[in-house]
Coordinates of C-alpha atoms in Angstrom, one line a residue:
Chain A
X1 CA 0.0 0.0 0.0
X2 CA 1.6 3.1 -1.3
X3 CA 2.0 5.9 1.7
X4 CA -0.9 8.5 -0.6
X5 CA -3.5 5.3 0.0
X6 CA -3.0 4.9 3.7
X7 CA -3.0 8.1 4.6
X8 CA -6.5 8.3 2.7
X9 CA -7.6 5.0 4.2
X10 CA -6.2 6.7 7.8
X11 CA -8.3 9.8 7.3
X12 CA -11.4 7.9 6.9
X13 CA -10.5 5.5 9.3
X14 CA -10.1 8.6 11.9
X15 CA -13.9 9.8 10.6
X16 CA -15.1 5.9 11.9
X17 CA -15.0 4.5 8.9
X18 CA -14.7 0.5 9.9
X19 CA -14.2 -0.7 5.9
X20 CA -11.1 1.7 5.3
X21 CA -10.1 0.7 8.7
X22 CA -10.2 -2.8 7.6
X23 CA -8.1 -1.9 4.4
X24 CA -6.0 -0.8 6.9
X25 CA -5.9 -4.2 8.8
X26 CA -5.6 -6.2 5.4
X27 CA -2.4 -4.1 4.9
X28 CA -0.5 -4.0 8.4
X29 CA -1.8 -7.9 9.5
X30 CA 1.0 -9.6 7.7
X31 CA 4.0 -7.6 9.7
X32 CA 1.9 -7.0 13.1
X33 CA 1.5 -11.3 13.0
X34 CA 4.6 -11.9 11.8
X35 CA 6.4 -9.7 14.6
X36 CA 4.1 -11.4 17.1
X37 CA 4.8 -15.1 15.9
X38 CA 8.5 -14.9 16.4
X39 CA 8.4 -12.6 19.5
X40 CA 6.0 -15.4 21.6
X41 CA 6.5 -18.4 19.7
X42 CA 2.9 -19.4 19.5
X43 CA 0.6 -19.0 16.3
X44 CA -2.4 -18.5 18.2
X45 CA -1.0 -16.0 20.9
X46 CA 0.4 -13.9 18.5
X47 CA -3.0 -13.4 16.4
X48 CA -4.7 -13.4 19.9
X49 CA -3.0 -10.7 20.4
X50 CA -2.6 -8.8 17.1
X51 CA -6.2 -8.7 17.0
X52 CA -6.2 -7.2 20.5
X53 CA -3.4 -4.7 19.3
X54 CA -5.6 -3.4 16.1
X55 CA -8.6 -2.9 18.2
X56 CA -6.6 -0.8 20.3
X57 CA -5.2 1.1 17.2
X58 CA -8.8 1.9 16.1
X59 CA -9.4 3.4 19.8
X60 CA -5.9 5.5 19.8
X61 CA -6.3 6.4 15.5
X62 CA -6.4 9.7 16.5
X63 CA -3.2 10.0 18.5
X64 CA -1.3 8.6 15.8
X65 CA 0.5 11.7 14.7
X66 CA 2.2 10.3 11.6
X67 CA 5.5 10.6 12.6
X68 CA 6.4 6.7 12.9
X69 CA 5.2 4.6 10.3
X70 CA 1.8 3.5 11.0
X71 CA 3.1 0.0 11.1
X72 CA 5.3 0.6 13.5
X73 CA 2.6 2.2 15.7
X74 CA 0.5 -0.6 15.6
X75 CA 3.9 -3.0 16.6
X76 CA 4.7 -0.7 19.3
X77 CA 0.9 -1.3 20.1
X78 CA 1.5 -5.1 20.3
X79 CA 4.5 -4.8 22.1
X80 CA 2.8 -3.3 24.9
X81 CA 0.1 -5.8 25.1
X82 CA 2.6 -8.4 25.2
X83 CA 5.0 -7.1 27.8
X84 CA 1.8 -6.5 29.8
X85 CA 0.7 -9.9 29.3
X86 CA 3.7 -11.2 31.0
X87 CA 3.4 -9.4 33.5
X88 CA -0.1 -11.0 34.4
X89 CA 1.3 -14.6 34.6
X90 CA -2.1 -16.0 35.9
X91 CA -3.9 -14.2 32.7
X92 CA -1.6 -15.7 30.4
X93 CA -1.3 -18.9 31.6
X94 CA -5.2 -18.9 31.5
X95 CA -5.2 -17.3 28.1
X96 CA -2.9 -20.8 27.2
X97 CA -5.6 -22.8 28.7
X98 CA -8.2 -21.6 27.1
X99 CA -6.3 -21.1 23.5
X100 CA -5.1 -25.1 23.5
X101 CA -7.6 -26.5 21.2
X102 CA -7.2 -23.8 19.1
X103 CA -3.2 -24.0 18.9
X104 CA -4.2 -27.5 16.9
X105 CA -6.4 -25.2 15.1
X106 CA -3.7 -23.3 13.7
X107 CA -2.9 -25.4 10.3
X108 CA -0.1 -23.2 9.1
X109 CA 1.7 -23.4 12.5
X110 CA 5.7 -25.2 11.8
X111 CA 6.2 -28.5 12.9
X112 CA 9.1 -28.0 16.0
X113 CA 12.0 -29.6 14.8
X114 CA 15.2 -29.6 17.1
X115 CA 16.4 -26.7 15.2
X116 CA 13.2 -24.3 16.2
X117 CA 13.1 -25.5 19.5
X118 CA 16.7 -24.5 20.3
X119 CA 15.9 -20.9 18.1
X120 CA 12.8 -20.5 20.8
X121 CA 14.5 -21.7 23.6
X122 CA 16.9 -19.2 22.7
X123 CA 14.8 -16.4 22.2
X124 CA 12.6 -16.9 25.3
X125 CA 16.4 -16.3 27.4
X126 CA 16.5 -13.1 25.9
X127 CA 15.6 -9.7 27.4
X128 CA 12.0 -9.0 26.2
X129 CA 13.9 -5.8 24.4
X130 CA 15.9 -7.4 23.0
X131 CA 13.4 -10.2 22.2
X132 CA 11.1 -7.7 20.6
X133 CA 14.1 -6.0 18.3
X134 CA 15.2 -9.6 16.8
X135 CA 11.3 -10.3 15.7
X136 CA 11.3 -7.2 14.4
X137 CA 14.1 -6.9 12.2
X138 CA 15.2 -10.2 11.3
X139 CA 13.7 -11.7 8.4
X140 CA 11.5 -8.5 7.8
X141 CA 11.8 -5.1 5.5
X142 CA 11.6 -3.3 9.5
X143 CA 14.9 -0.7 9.8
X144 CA 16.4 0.0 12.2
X145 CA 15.0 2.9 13.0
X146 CA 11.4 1.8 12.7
X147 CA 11.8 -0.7 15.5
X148 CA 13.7 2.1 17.5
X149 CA 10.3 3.6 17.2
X150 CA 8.3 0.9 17.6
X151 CA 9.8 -0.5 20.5
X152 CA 10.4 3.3 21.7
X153 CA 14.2 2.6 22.4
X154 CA 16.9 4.3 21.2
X155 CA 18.6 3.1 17.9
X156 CA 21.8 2.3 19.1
X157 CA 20.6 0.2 21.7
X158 CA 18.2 -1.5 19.1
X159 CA 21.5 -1.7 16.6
X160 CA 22.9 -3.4 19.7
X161 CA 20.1 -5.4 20.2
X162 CA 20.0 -6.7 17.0
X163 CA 23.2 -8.1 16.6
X164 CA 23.8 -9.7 20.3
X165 CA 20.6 -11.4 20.4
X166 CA 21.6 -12.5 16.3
X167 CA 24.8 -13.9 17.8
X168 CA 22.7 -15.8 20.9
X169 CA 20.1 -17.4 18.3
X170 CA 23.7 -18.4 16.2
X171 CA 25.2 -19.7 19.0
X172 CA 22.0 -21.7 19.8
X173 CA 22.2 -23.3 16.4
X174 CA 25.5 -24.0 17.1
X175 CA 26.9 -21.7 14.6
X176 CA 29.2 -18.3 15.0
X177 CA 29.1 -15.3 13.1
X178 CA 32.2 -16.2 11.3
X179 CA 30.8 -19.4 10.4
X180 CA 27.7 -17.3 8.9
X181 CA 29.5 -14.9 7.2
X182 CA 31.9 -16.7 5.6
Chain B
X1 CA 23.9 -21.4 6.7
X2 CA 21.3 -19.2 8.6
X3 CA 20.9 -15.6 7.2
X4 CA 18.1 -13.5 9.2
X5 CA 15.8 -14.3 6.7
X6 CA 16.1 -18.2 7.3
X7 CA 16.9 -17.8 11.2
X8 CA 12.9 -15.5 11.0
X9 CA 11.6 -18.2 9.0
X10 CA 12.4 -20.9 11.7
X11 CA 11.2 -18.3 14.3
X12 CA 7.8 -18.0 12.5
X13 CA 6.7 -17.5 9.0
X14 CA 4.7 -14.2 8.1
X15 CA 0.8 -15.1 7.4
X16 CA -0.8 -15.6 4.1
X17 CA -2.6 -12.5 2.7
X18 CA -5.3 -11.7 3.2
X19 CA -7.0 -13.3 5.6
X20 CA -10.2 -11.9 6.0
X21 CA -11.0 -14.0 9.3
X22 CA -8.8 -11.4 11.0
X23 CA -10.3 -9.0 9.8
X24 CA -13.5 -9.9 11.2
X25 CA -11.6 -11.0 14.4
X26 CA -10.3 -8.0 14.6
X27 CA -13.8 -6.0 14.1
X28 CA -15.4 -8.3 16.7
X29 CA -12.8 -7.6 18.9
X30 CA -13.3 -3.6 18.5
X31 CA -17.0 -4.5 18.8
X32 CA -16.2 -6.3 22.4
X33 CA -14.0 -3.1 23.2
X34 CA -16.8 -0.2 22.7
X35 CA -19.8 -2.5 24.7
X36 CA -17.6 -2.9 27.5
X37 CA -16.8 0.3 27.6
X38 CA -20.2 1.7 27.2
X39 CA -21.0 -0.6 29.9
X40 CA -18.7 1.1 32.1
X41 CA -19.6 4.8 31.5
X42 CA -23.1 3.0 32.2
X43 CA -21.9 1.6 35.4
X44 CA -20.3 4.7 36.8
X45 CA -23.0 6.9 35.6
X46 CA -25.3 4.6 37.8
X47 CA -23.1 4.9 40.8
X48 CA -22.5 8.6 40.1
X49 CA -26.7 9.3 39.8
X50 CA -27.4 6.8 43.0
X51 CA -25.4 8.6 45.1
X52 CA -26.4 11.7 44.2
X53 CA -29.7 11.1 44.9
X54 CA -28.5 9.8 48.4
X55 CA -26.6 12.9 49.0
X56 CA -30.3 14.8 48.2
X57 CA -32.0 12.8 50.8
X58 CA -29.8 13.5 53.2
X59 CA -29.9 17.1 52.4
X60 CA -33.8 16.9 52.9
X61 CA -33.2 14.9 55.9
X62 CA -30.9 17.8 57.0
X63 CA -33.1 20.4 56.3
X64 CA -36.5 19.0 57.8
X65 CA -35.5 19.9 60.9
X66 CA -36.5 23.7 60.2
X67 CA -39.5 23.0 57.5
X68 CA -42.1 20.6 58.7
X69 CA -42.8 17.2 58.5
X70 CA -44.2 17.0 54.8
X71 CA -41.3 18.9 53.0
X72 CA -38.9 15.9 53.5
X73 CA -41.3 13.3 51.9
X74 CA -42.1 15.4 49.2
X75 CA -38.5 16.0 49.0
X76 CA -37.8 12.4 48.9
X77 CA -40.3 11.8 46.5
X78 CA -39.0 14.1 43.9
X79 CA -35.8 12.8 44.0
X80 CA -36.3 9.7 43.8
X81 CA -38.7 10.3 40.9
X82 CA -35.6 12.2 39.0
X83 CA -33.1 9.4 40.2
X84 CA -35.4 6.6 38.9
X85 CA -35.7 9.0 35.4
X86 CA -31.6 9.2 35.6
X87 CA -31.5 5.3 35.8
X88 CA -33.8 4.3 33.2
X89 CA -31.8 6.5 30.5
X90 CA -28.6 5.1 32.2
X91 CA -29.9 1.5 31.6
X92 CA -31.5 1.9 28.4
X93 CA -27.8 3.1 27.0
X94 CA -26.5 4.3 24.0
X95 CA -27.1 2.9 20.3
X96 CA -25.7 -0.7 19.4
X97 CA -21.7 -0.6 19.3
X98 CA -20.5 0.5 15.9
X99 CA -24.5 1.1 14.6
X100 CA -22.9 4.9 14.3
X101 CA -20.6 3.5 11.7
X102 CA -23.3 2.6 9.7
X103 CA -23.5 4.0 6.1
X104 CA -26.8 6.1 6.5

């Protein structure tokens, strides 16, 4: 979606307009889900709480002031809800509970070969910053800069983030970054 | 060799697009969102219109002393007339969430 479109769809959006607002969803859900799936591991907790981060958007629209993409905005969104779900142990534990069955549901979830399970293991050691910089940027067309504002961290501590926590998942796979640039 | 892209990949693929079943997860969600919230404004409107009408009767109370015994009950009466009319528009509420979104 082309920056002219979204602010149009964002303008009508503001006015209450739920289809541009959806546009707006059909655009962003790829990123916002993706983020989520890497950052917690779990297909149906990330979506569960994607779909709680966009209904917060639509609330907030109007304090978006544009100057982070709107993207990023709705990732900072997320990033919030999910640092704040683990603070409330006892809500996410029954949040688990009652999302089980539908974990199964999720068709397009990876099978956990020894390789992801050493990657997650990996990733759940890490400081939730630091966490939430590597799902951002790795794999994704995310800068620097727009998980610095997403995350609401400076960009050198994102920069350094980035490539200790790369080095930690590397190290979990058994590799080094010589290995992996060579 | 990992690169980011593959060390993402094995960390969680991006979703198929689109998927309109968020969408209307998401809508339902935003849906959940405005009646709770509605509910709440109800809620504390409620409280806010009960004890004021409380805070009337004791006022009546107060004053009867000096006024005679039928001022207070009419007093009463009133009041609980207007805090009865305060509570049914409280309970009745607003429109349906998102009916102002509707196209007209």
């Amino acid at each position: 979606m082309d920056a002219a479109s979204e602010a149009r769809l964002l303008g009508l959006a503001r006015k209450g307009d739920m289809r541009a607002f959806g546009s707006l969803v059909d655009a962003h859900q790829p990123a916002v889900r993706a983020f989520l799936r890497r950052l917690t591991g779990s297909y149906a907790d990330a979506d569960d709480i994607a779909q709680d981060a966009f209904a917060r958007t639509w609330e907030v629209l109007n304090r978006y002031d544009g100057r982070a993409s709107l993207r990023s905005f709705i990732c900072g969104v997320a990033f919030q809800y999910w640092r704040r779900g683990r603070r409330a142990e006892g809500r996410r534990l029954a949040r688990d509970t009652a999302y089980a069955d539908l974990e199964d549901a999720h068709h397009d979830a990876p099978q956990m070969t020894p390789e992801r399970l050493a990657l997650r293991r990996a990733m759940e050691d890490l400081p939730p910053d630091q966490r939430a910089a590597l799902a951002l940027c790795l794999g994704q067309d995310f800068t620097h800069q727009e998980a610095a504002e997403a995350l609401k961290l400076p960009l050198g501590t994102v920069k350094s983030h980035i490539n200790r926590g790369r080095a930690r998942l590397q190290a979990a796979l058994g590799l080094n970054a010589e290995q992996n640039d060579a | 060799m990992h690169d980011d892209r593959s060390l993402a990949a094995l960390l969680g693929e991006a979703p198929q697009t689109p998927d309109p079943g968020f969408r209307f997860d998401v809508f339902a969600r935003v849906s959940a969102r405005a009646r709770r919230r509605a509910a709440f404004e109800r809620g504390t409107l409620q409280v806010a219109a009960f004890t004021g009408a409380g805070l009337v009767l004791a006022l009546i109370q107060f004053a009867s002393a000096a006024s005679g015994a039928w001022g207070p009950m009419l007093g009463a009466a009133g009041a609980l007339a207007l805090s009865g009319a305060v509570a049914f528009t409280v309970i009745k509420g607003p429109k349906a969430a998102l009916a102002v979104f509707r196209p007209a």
